[in-house]
CSV table of C-alpha atoms in Angstrom, one decimal:
chain,number,residue,atom,x,y,z
A,153,UNK,CA,0.0,0.0,0.0
A,154,UNK,CA,2.8,2.4,0.9
A,155,UNK,CA,4.6,1.5,-2.3
A,156,UNK,CA,1.5,2.0,-4.5
A,157,UNK,CA,0.7,5.3,-2.8
A,158,UNK,CA,4.3,6.6,-3.3
A,159,UNK,CA,4.5,5.4,-6.9
A,160,UNK,CA,1.1,7.0,-7.6
A,161,UNK,CA,2.2,10.3,-6.1
A,162,UNK,CA,5.3,10.4,-8.3
A,163,UNK,CA,3.3,9.5,-11.4
A,164,UNK,CA,0.7,12.2,-10.6
A,165,UNK,CA,3.6,14.7,-10.3
A,166,UNK,CA,5.0,13.6,-13.7
A,167,UNK,CA,1.5,13.9,-15.3
A,168,UNK,CA,1.0,17.3,-13.7
A,169,UNK,CA,4.1,18.6,-15.3
A,170,UNK,CA,3.3,17.0,-18.6
A,171,UNK,CA,-0.3,18.2,-18.8
A,172,UNK,CA,0.6,21.6,-17.3
A,173,UNK,CA,3.2,22.2,-20.0
A,174,UNK,CA,1.9,20.4,-23.0
A,175,UNK,CA,-1.9,20.8,-22.6
A,176,UNK,CA,-2.4,23.9,-20.4
A,177,UNK,CA,0.7,25.6,-21.6
A,178,UNK,CA,1.8,26.9,-18.2
A,179,UNK,CA,5.4,27.1,-19.2
A,180,UNK,CA,6.1,30.2,-17.1
A,181,UNK,CA,4.8,28.5,-14.0
A,182,UNK,CA,6.8,25.3,-14.5
A,183,UNK,CA,9.9,27.0,-15.9
A,184,UNK,CA,10.2,30.1,-13.7
A,185,UNK,CA,7.8,30.4,-10.7
A,186,UNK,CA,8.1,26.8,-9.5
A,187,UNK,CA,12.0,26.6,-9.6
A,188,UNK,CA,12.4,30.1,-8.1
A,189,UNK,CA,9.9,29.2,-5.3
A,190,UNK,CA,11.8,26.0,-4.8
A,191,UNK,CA,15.1,27.7,-4.2
A,192,UNK,CA,13.5,30.0,-1.6
A,193,UNK,CA,11.6,27.2,0.2
A,194,UNK,CA,14.6,25.0,0.2
A,195,UNK,CA,17.0,27.6,1.7
A,196,UNK,CA,14.5,29.0,4.2
A,197,UNK,CA,13.4,25.5,5.1
A,198,UNK,CA,16.9,24.3,5.8
A,199,UNK,CA,17.8,27.4,7.8
A,200,UNK,CA,14.5,27.1,9.8
A,201,UNK,CA,15.1,23.4,10.7
A,202,UNK,CA,18.8,23.8,11.6
A,203,UNK,CA,18.2,26.9,13.7
A,204,UNK,CA,15.5,24.9,15.5
A,205,UNK,CA,18.1,22.3,16.3
A,206,UNK,CA,20.7,24.9,17.3
A,207,UNK,CA,18.4,26.2,20.0
A,208,UNK,CA,18.6,22.9,22.0
A,209,UNK,CA,21.0,23.0,25.0
A,210,UNK,CA,23.9,20.6,25.0
A,211,UNK,CA,24.5,20.1,28.8
A,212,UNK,CA,26.5,16.9,28.7
A,213,UNK,CA,28.4,14.8,26.3
A,214,UNK,CA,26.3,11.9,25.0
A,215,UNK,CA,28.9,10.5,22.6
A,216,UNK,CA,28.4,6.9,21.6
A,217,UNK,CA,31.7,5.2,22.1
A,218,UNK,CA,33.2,1.9,21.2
A,219,UNK,CA,36.9,2.3,22.1
A,220,UNK,CA,39.1,3.0,25.1
A,221,UNK,CA,38.5,6.3,26.7
A,222,UNK,CA,41.3,8.7,27.4
A,223,UNK,CA,42.5,7.8,30.8
A,224,UNK,CA,45.8,7.3,32.6
A,225,UNK,CA,48.8,7.8,30.3
A,226,UNK,CA,49.7,4.1,30.0
A,227,UNK,CA,46.3,3.2,28.6
A,228,UNK,CA,46.2,3.5,24.8
A,229,UNK,CA,43.3,5.7,24.1
A,230,UNK,CA,41.3,5.4,20.9
A,231,UNK,CA,40.7,8.9,19.6
A,232,UNK,CA,38.4,7.9,16.7
A,233,UNK,CA,36.2,5.5,18.5
A,234,UNK,CA,36.2,7.6,21.7
A,235,UNK,CA,37.3,11.1,20.7
A,236,UNK,CA,38.8,13.2,23.5
A,237,UNK,CA,39.7,16.3,21.5
A,238,UNK,CA,38.7,18.2,18.4
A,239,UNK,CA,40.9,16.2,16.1
A,240,UNK,CA,39.3,13.0,17.1
A,241,UNK,CA,35.9,14.5,16.5
A,242,UNK,CA,36.9,15.9,13.1
A,243,UNK,CA,38.3,12.5,12.0
A,244,UNK,CA,35.3,10.7,13.2
A,245,UNK,CA,32.9,13.2,11.5
A,246,UNK,CA,34.9,13.1,8.3
A,247,UNK,CA,34.7,9.3,8.1
A,248,UNK,CA,31.1,9.4,9.0
A,249,UNK,CA,30.1,12.0,6.5
A,250,UNK,CA,32.2,10.8,3.6
A,251,UNK,CA,32.3,7.0,4.2
A,252,UNK,CA,29.3,6.2,6.5
A,253,UNK,CA,31.6,4.5,9.0
A,254,UNK,CA,29.0,3.6,11.5
A,255,UNK,CA,26.8,2.0,8.8
A,256,UNK,CA,29.8,-0.1,8.0
A,257,UNK,CA,29.3,-1.8,11.3
A,258,UNK,CA,25.8,-2.8,10.3
A,259,UNK,CA,24.9,-6.3,11.5
A,260,UNK,CA,22.2,-8.8,10.7
A,261,UNK,CA,20.4,-11.2,13.0
A,262,UNK,CA,19.2,-14.5,11.7
A,263,UNK,CA,18.3,-18.0,12.8
A,264,UNK,CA,20.6,-20.7,11.6
A,265,UNK,CA,20.0,-24.5,11.8
A,266,UNK,CA,16.8,-24.2,13.8
A,267,UNK,CA,17.1,-22.4,17.1
A,268,UNK,CA,20.6,-21.0,16.7
A,269,UNK,CA,20.6,-17.2,16.8
A,270,UNK,CA,23.5,-15.7,14.8
A,271,UNK,CA,24.7,-12.2,14.2
A,272,UNK,CA,26.6,-11.5,11.1
A,273,UNK,CA,28.1,-8.4,9.5
A,274,UNK,CA,26.2,-7.1,6.5
A,275,UNK,CA,27.7,-4.5,4.2
A,276,UNK,CA,25.1,-4.3,1.5
A,277,UNK,CA,23.2,-1.3,2.8
A,278,UNK,CA,26.5,0.5,3.4
A,279,UNK,CA,27.7,-0.2,-0.1
A,280,UNK,CA,24.3,0.7,-1.7
A,281,UNK,CA,24.1,3.9,0.3
A,282,UNK,CA,27.6,4.9,-0.4
A,283,UNK,CA,27.2,4.4,-4.1
A,284,UNK,CA,24.0,6.3,-4.2
A,285,UNK,CA,25.2,9.3,-2.2
A,286,UNK,CA,28.4,9.6,-4.1
A,287,UNK,CA,26.9,9.3,-7.5
A,288,UNK,CA,24.1,11.7,-6.6
A,289,UNK,CA,26.7,14.2,-5.3
A,290,UNK,CA,28.7,14.0,-8.6
A,291,UNK,CA,25.6,14.2,-10.7
A,292,UNK,CA,24.5,17.3,-8.7
A,293,UNK,CA,27.9,18.9,-9.1
A,294,UNK,CA,27.9,18.1,-12.8
A,295,UNK,CA,24.7,20.1,-13.2
A,296,UNK,CA,26.6,23.2,-12.2
A,297,UNK,CA,27.5,23.6,-15.8
A,298,UNK,CA,23.9,24.8,-16.4
A,299,UNK,CA,24.3,27.4,-13.7
A,300,UNK,CA,27.7,29.0,-14.4
A,301,UNK,CA,29.1,30.9,-17.3
A,302,UNK,CA,31.9,30.3,-18.1
A,303,UNK,CA,31.8,26.7,-16.8
A,304,UNK,CA,34.6,26.3,-14.3
A,305,UNK,CA,37.5,23.9,-15.3
A,306,UNK,CA,36.9,21.7,-12.3
A,307,UNK,CA,33.3,20.9,-13.4
A,308,UNK,CA,34.7,19.9,-16.8
A,309,UNK,CA,37.4,17.8,-15.2
A,310,UNK,CA,34.9,16.0,-13.0
A,311,UNK,CA,32.7,15.4,-16.0
A,312,UNK,CA,35.5,14.0,-18.1
A,313,UNK,CA,36.5,11.8,-15.2
A,314,UNK,CA,32.9,10.6,-15.0
A,315,UNK,CA,32.9,9.7,-18.7
A,316,UNK,CA,36.4,8.3,-18.5
A,317,UNK,CA,35.6,5.2,-20.5
A,318,UNK,CA,34.2,7.2,-23.5
A,319,UNK,CA,31.5,4.6,-24.1
A,320,UNK,CA,28.7,5.6,-26.4
A,321,UNK,CA,27.6,8.9,-27.7
A,322,UNK,CA,26.9,11.1,-25.8
A,323,UNK,CA,29.5,9.5,-23.6
A,324,UNK,CA,27.9,7.5,-20.8
A,325,UNK,CA,28.6,8.8,-17.3
A,326,UNK,CA,29.5,6.1,-14.8
A,327,UNK,CA,27.6,7.9,-12.1
A,328,UNK,CA,24.3,7.7,-14.2
A,329,UNK,CA,24.5,3.9,-14.2
A,330,UNK,CA,25.7,3.7,-10.6
A,331,UNK,CA,22.9,6.0,-9.4
A,332,UNK,CA,20.2,4.0,-11.1
A,333,UNK,CA,21.7,0.7,-9.9
A,334,UNK,CA,22.0,2.0,-6.3
A,335,UNK,CA,18.4,3.3,-6.3
A,336,UNK,CA,17.1,0.0,-7.7
A,337,UNK,CA,19.0,-1.9,-5.0
A,338,UNK,CA,17.8,0.4,-2.2
A,339,UNK,CA,14.3,-0.1,-3.4
A,340,UNK,CA,14.5,-3.9,-3.8
A,341,UNK,CA,16.2,-4.1,-0.4
A,342,UNK,CA,13.0,-2.7,1.2
A,343,UNK,CA,10.7,-5.0,-0.8
A,344,UNK,CA,12.6,-8.2,-0.6
A,345,UNK,CA,12.9,-8.6,3.2
A,346,UNK,CA,9.5,-9.0,4.8
A,347,UNK,CA,10.7,-7.5,8.1
A,348,UNK,CA,12.0,-4.4,6.3
A,349,UNK,CA,8.9,-4.1,4.2
A,350,UNK,CA,6.8,-4.1,7.3
A,351,UNK,CA,8.7,-1.1,8.8
A,352,UNK,CA,8.9,0.8,5.5
A,353,UNK,CA,6.6,3.8,5.2
A,354,UNK,CA,5.4,5.8,2.3
A,355,UNK,CA,8.0,8.4,3.4
A,356,UNK,CA,10.7,5.8,2.6
A,357,UNK,CA,9.4,4.9,-0.8
A,358,UNK,CA,8.4,8.3,-2.0
A,359,UNK,CA,11.9,9.8,-2.0
A,360,UNK,CA,13.2,6.7,-3.7
A,361,UNK,CA,10.6,6.9,-6.5
A,362,UNK,CA,11.1,10.6,-6.8
A,363,UNK,CA,14.8,10.1,-7.2
A,364,UNK,CA,14.2,7.3,-9.7
A,365,UNK,CA,11.9,9.6,-11.7
A,366,UNK,CA,14.5,12.3,-11.7
A,367,UNK,CA,17.3,9.9,-12.8
A,368,UNK,CA,15.2,8.3,-15.5
A,369,UNK,CA,13.9,11.5,-17.0
A,370,UNK,CA,17.5,12.8,-16.9
A,371,UNK,CA,18.9,9.7,-18.6
A,372,UNK,CA,16.1,9.9,-21.2
A,373,UNK,CA,17.1,13.5,-22.0
A,374,UNK,CA,20.7,12.8,-22.3
A,375,UNK,CA,20.9,9.4,-24.1
A,376,UNK,CA,17.6,8.8,-25.8
A,377,UNK,CA,16.0,12.0,-27.0
A,378,UNK,CA,17.4,15.5,-27.6
A,379,UNK,CA,16.4,18.5,-25.6
A,380,UNK,CA,17.3,22.1,-26.3
A,381,UNK,CA,20.0,22.5,-23.7
A,382,UNK,CA,21.1,25.9,-24.9
A,383,UNK,CA,17.6,27.1,-24.1
A,384,UNK,CA,17.6,25.2,-20.8
A,385,UNK,CA,20.9,26.8,-19.7
A,386,UNK,CA,19.5,30.2,-20.7
A,387,UNK,CA,16.4,29.5,-18.5
A,388,UNK,CA,18.5,28.3,-15.5
A,389,UNK,CA,20.8,31.4,-15.7
A,390,UNK,CA,17.7,33.5,-15.8
A,391,UNK,CA,16.6,32.3,-12.3
A,392,UNK,CA,20.0,33.2,-10.8
A,393,UNK,CA,20.3,36.6,-12.4
A,394,UNK,CA,16.6,37.3,-11.5
A,395,UNK,CA,15.8,38.0,-15.2
A,396,UNK,CA,13.8,34.8,-15.9
A,397,UNK,CA,12.8,33.8,-19.4
A,398,UNK,CA,11.3,30.7,-20.9
A,399,UNK,CA,12.8,30.1,-24.3
A,400,UNK,CA,10.6,28.4,-26.9
A,401,UNK,CA,11.3,24.8,-27.9
A,402,UNK,CA,12.1,23.2,-24.6
A,403,UNK,CA,10.3,19.8,-24.5
A,404,UNK,CA,7.9,18.7,-21.8
A,405,UNK,CA,10.3,15.9,-20.8
A,406,UNK,CA,12.6,18.6,-19.4
A,407,UNK,CA,9.8,20.2,-17.5
A,408,UNK,CA,8.9,16.8,-16.0
A,409,UNK,CA,12.5,16.4,-14.9
A,410,UNK,CA,12.6,19.9,-13.5
A,411,UNK,CA,9.3,19.6,-11.7
A,412,UNK,CA,10.4,16.4,-9.9
A,413,UNK,CA,13.6,18.1,-8.9
A,414,UNK,CA,11.6,21.0,-7.5
A,415,UNK,CA,9.4,18.6,-5.6
A,416,UNK,CA,12.5,16.9,-4.2
A,417,UNK,CA,14.0,20.1,-2.9
A,418,UNK,CA,10.7,21.4,-1.5
A,419,UNK,CA,10.2,18.1,0.2
A,420,UNK,CA,13.8,18.0,1.4
A,421,UNK,CA,13.8,20.2,4.6
A,422,UNK,CA,10.6,18.7,5.9
A,423,UNK,CA,11.4,15.0,5.5
A,424,UNK,CA,13.9,12.3,6.4
A,425,UNK,CA,16.1,13.7,3.7
A,426,UNK,CA,17.1,16.4,6.1
A,427,UNK,CA,19.7,13.9,7.4
A,428,UNK,CA,22.0,15.8,5.1
A,429,UNK,CA,22.0,18.6,7.7
A,430,UNK,CA,21.3,16.2,10.6
A,431,UNK,CA,24.5,14.2,10.3
A,432,UNK,CA,26.5,17.4,11.1
A,433,UNK,CA,24.6,18.0,14.3
A,434,UNK,CA,24.2,14.4,15.7
A,435,UNK,CA,25.3,14.8,19.3
A,436,UNK,CA,26.3,11.1,19.5
A,437,UNK,CA,28.8,11.7,16.8
A,438,UNK,CA,30.0,15.3,17.0
A,439,UNK,CA,30.9,15.7,20.6
A,440,UNK,CA,34.2,14.8,22.2
A,441,UNK,CA,33.8,12.4,25.1
A,442,UNK,CA,35.2,14.8,27.7
A,443,UNK,CA,32.8,13.9,30.4
A,444,UNK,CA,35.6,13.1,32.9
A,445,UNK,CA,38.3,15.4,31.6
A,446,UNK,CA,36.3,18.6,31.9
A,447,UNK,CA,33.6,19.8,34.2
A,448,UNK,CA,30.3,20.2,32.3
A,449,UNK,CA,27.9,22.6,34.0
A,450,UNK,CA,24.2,22.3,33.3
A,451,UNK,CA,23.2,25.5,31.6
A,452,UNK,CA,19.8,25.7,33.2
A,453,UNK,CA,21.1,25.2,36.8
A,454,UNK,CA,19.9,27.9,39.1
A,455,UNK,CA,20.9,28.6,42.7
A,456,UNK,CA,19.0,26.1,44.8
A,457,UNK,CA,17.5,27.4,48.1
A,458,UNK,CA,19.3,25.4,50.9
A,459,UNK,CA,18.2,24.7,54.4
A,460,UNK,CA,21.2,23.1,56.2
A,461,UNK,CA,21.0,20.8,59.2
A,462,UNK,CA,22.5,23.5,61.4
A,463,UNK,CA,19.7,25.9,60.5
A,464,UNK,CA,17.2,23.1,61.1
A,465,UNK,CA,18.6,22.5,64.5
A,466,UNK,CA,18.5,26.2,65.4
A,467,UNK,CA,14.9,26.3,64.3
A,468,UNK,CA,13.7,23.3,66.3
A,469,UNK,CA,16.2,23.2,69.2
A,470,UNK,CA,13.7,23.6,72.0
A,471,UNK,CA,11.3,21.1,70.6
A,472,UNK,CA,14.1,18.6,70.0
A,473,UNK,CA,15.5,19.1,73.4
A,474,UNK,CA,12.1,18.5,74.9
A,475,UNK,CA,11.8,15.2,73.0
A,476,UNK,CA,15.3,14.3,74.2
A,477,UNK,CA,16.7,14.0,70.7
A,478,UNK,CA,20.5,14.1,70.3
A,479,UNK,CA,21.8,17.6,69.2
A,480,UNK,CA,25.0,18.6,67.6
A,481,UNK,CA,25.1,21.8,69.6
A,482,UNK,CA,23.6,22.4,73.0
B,105,UNK,CA,26.0,25.1,27.4
B,106,UNK,CA,24.7,25.7,23.9
B,107,UNK,CA,26.4,24.9,20.6
B,108,UNK,CA,24.4,27.4,18.6
B,109,UNK,CA,27.4,29.4,17.7
B,110,UNK,CA,29.2,26.5,16.0
B,111,UNK,CA,25.9,25.4,14.2
B,112,UNK,CA,25.3,28.9,12.9
B,113,UNK,CA,28.9,29.0,11.4
B,114,UNK,CA,28.1,25.7,9.7
B,115,UNK,CA,24.8,27.0,8.4
B,116,UNK,CA,26.6,30.1,7.0
B,117,UNK,CA,29.1,27.8,5.2
B,118,UNK,CA,26.1,25.8,3.8
B,119,UNK,CA,24.5,29.0,2.6
B,120,UNK,CA,27.7,30.2,0.9
B,121,UNK,CA,28.1,26.9,-0.9
B,122,UNK,CA,24.5,26.6,-2.0
B,123,UNK,CA,24.3,30.1,-3.3
B,124,UNK,CA,27.8,29.8,-5.0
B,125,UNK,CA,26.3,29.9,-8.5
B,126,UNK,CA,24.8,33.3,-7.8
B,127,UNK,CA,28.1,34.8,-6.5
B,128,UNK,CA,30.1,33.1,-9.3
B,129,UNK,CA,27.9,34.6,-12.0
B,130,UNK,CA,27.9,38.0,-10.5
B,131,UNK,CA,31.7,37.9,-10.3
B,132,UNK,CA,32.1,36.6,-13.9
B,133,UNK,CA,29.5,39.1,-15.2
B,134,UNK,CA,28.3,36.8,-18.0
B,135,UNK,CA,25.0,35.7,-16.6
B,136,UNK,CA,23.0,36.9,-19.5
B,137,UNK,CA,25.4,35.6,-22.2
B,138,UNK,CA,23.8,33.5,-24.9
B,139,UNK,CA,26.1,32.0,-27.6
B,140,UNK,CA,25.6,33.5,-31.0
B,141,UNK,CA,27.0,31.5,-33.9
B,142,UNK,CA,28.7,32.8,-37.0
B,143,UNK,CA,27.2,30.9,-39.9
B,144,UNK,CA,29.0,30.6,-43.2
B,145,UNK,CA,28.1,33.4,-45.6
B,146,UNK,CA,28.7,31.9,-49.0
B,147,UNK,CA,27.7,28.3,-48.5
B,148,UNK,CA,24.9,26.3,-50.2
B,149,UNK,CA,22.7,23.8,-48.3
B,150,UNK,CA,24.0,21.8,-45.4
B,151,UNK,CA,24.0,18.0,-45.5
B,152,UNK,CA,20.8,18.0,-43.5
B,153,UNK,CA,18.2,20.4,-42.2
B,154,UNK,CA,19.3,22.7,-39.4
B,155,UNK,CA,16.9,21.2,-36.8
B,156,UNK,CA,18.4,17.8,-37.3
B,157,UNK,CA,21.9,19.1,-37.4
B,158,UNK,CA,21.4,21.2,-34.3
B,159,UNK,CA,20.1,18.3,-32.3
B,160,UNK,CA,21.9,15.3,-33.8
B,161,UNK,CA,25.1,16.5,-35.5
B,162,UNK,CA,27.1,14.3,-33.1
B,163,UNK,CA,25.2,11.2,-34.1
B,164,UNK,CA,25.8,12.0,-37.8
B,165,UNK,CA,29.5,12.5,-37.2
B,166,UNK,CA,29.7,9.4,-35.1
B,167,UNK,CA,28.1,7.4,-37.9
B,168,UNK,CA,30.4,8.9,-40.5
B,169,UNK,CA,33.4,8.1,-38.3
B,170,UNK,CA,32.3,4.4,-38.0
B,171,UNK,CA,31.5,4.2,-41.8
B,172,UNK,CA,34.8,5.7,-42.9
B,173,UNK,CA,37.2,4.1,-40.3
B,174,UNK,CA,35.6,0.7,-39.9
B,175,UNK,CA,33.9,0.1,-43.2
B,176,UNK,CA,35.9,2.2,-45.6
B,177,UNK,CA,32.8,3.8,-47.0
B,178,UNK,CA,33.5,7.5,-47.8
B,179,UNK,CA,30.5,8.9,-49.7
B,180,UNK,CA,27.4,10.1,-47.9
B,181,UNK,CA,24.1,10.1,-49.8
B,182,UNK,CA,21.5,12.6,-48.5
B,183,UNK,CA,17.9,11.6,-48.6
B,184,UNK,CA,17.4,14.2,-51.4
B,185,UNK,CA,20.1,12.7,-53.6
B,186,UNK,CA,23.1,14.9,-52.9
B,187,UNK,CA,26.5,13.4,-52.3
B,188,UNK,CA,29.2,14.4,-49.8
B,189,UNK,CA,32.5,13.1,-48.7
B,190,UNK,CA,32.1,11.8,-45.1
B,191,UNK,CA,34.7,14.1,-43.5
B,192,UNK,CA,34.7,16.5,-40.6
B,193,UNK,CA,37.7,18.4,-41.8
B,194,UNK,CA,36.9,18.4,-45.5
B,195,UNK,CA,33.1,18.6,-45.7
B,196,UNK,CA,31.8,20.2,-42.4
B,197,UNK,CA,34.8,22.5,-41.9
B,198,UNK,CA,34.9,23.6,-45.5
B,199,UNK,CA,31.9,25.9,-44.9
B,200,UNK,CA,31.9,26.1,-41.1
B,201,UNK,CA,35.6,27.0,-41.2
B,202,UNK,CA,35.7,29.0,-38.0
B,203,UNK,CA,35.9,26.5,-35.2
B,204,UNK,CA,36.0,29.1,-32.5
B,205,UNK,CA,33.1,31.1,-33.7
B,206,UNK,CA,30.9,28.0,-34.6
B,207,UNK,CA,31.7,24.8,-32.8
B,208,UNK,CA,33.2,26.1,-29.6
B,209,UNK,CA,30.5,28.7,-28.9
B,210,UNK,CA,27.9,26.2,-27.9
B,211,UNK,CA,30.3,23.5,-26.7
B,212,UNK,CA,32.0,25.9,-24.3
B,213,UNK,CA,28.7,27.2,-23.1
B,214,UNK,CA,27.5,23.7,-22.2
B,215,UNK,CA,30.9,22.3,-21.2
B,216,UNK,CA,30.8,19.8,-24.0
B,217,UNK,CA,34.3,18.5,-24.6
B,218,UNK,CA,34.1,16.5,-27.9
B,219,UNK,CA,37.0,14.2,-28.7
B,220,UNK,CA,37.0,15.2,-32.4
B,221,UNK,CA,40.2,17.1,-31.9
B,222,UNK,CA,42.0,14.2,-30.3
B,223,UNK,CA,42.6,12.9,-33.8
B,224,UNK,CA,41.7,15.7,-36.2
B,225,UNK,CA,43.9,18.7,-36.5
B,226,UNK,CA,42.2,21.9,-35.6
B,227,UNK,CA,41.6,23.9,-38.7
B,228,UNK,CA,43.4,27.0,-37.5
B,229,UNK,CA,46.6,25.1,-37.4
B,230,UNK,CA,46.2,24.4,-41.1
B,231,UNK,CA,46.3,28.1,-41.8
B,232,UNK,CA,49.9,29.2,-42.2
């Protein structure tokens, strides 16, 4: 049901763009208003969500650790697994963000030969996720050629590296294949395992289908049909220089691609995709474990009103004396 | 203790990166540039109509390359019965003889880096 709903949502979005451009002729809406609104919603949405996180207090260090804490000098401390200074944290965050280190430790539980419960390492999610994220990043950066004039040399270099094997014409980008393969794997992974399917929500399938739709329309435009990319770049540059135009002759396939991208970026700050920002502010990852080395004072501590035993005795001395209770001071 | 200060710095870095195309184009000052091509002045008809050439010239050249290099076939028959030598340097570049004002304008605009010139000599080098 979740799968059908998500798929239906993406198909409706595609049809909306197709009908909107080809039948209703709302080229200005799909080519200018929608993308420019997307840029604003995406940036403001990201800022809003991150500032909301930034307002939370960080009273203590809640690092997850799996290595020797910094202790007496003759204990070998593990700065990556149990960071005790900024370098440990930076190293840990770098490996986490670029190589998904904690996902590399992913394990699987299963029953073997009847009642035997076994835990095994499983790297498939790590590999699929890594391939997806890296190819998507490269595809994203490659698109910078539509937003910059002159195109910087490093974009050209990246794109030449991506098409290193010079297969086909236009040259097939390795990341296009890797992206589609990884998305297919990540989808099948959710469907193939009944346990995983049970916990998968529409919010898990929808971004997958959305990304698949974007990748497929993009691949169609590059390898199978031709679109007027001069006009497309002219339009994209128009958004940035705030002098938007919609050149004639851009096919509806491009508008379908663009509309899905807009939906992705509008959806981004308000969904699980926000883990892009979240990974930087995960307190279990980005804090050094200095709970023992430094004193951490609770920020909302206020001076507590004390009533010491001495004062108590002064207050009730006569009564206590009468009841023959022992007193500190006579 | 709050970490808002550090998070705001991170957020500002994110904003600078995500708005980079805007700053880049302001700095370069070519945001409204649209490539204009210099068409040959004294040429007859091209080997195909301009809509096809505009969209699919690379497919045509690729087919020509395969035909000439792999099959040894050198003559191209257009659907309307004209004949051309299948050659980038001798047929295409005979009329479109200014690479920089014709080929490169669009290719540079869209970061297309065709490997034609890995083998072919750029026409300007032929001019003494």
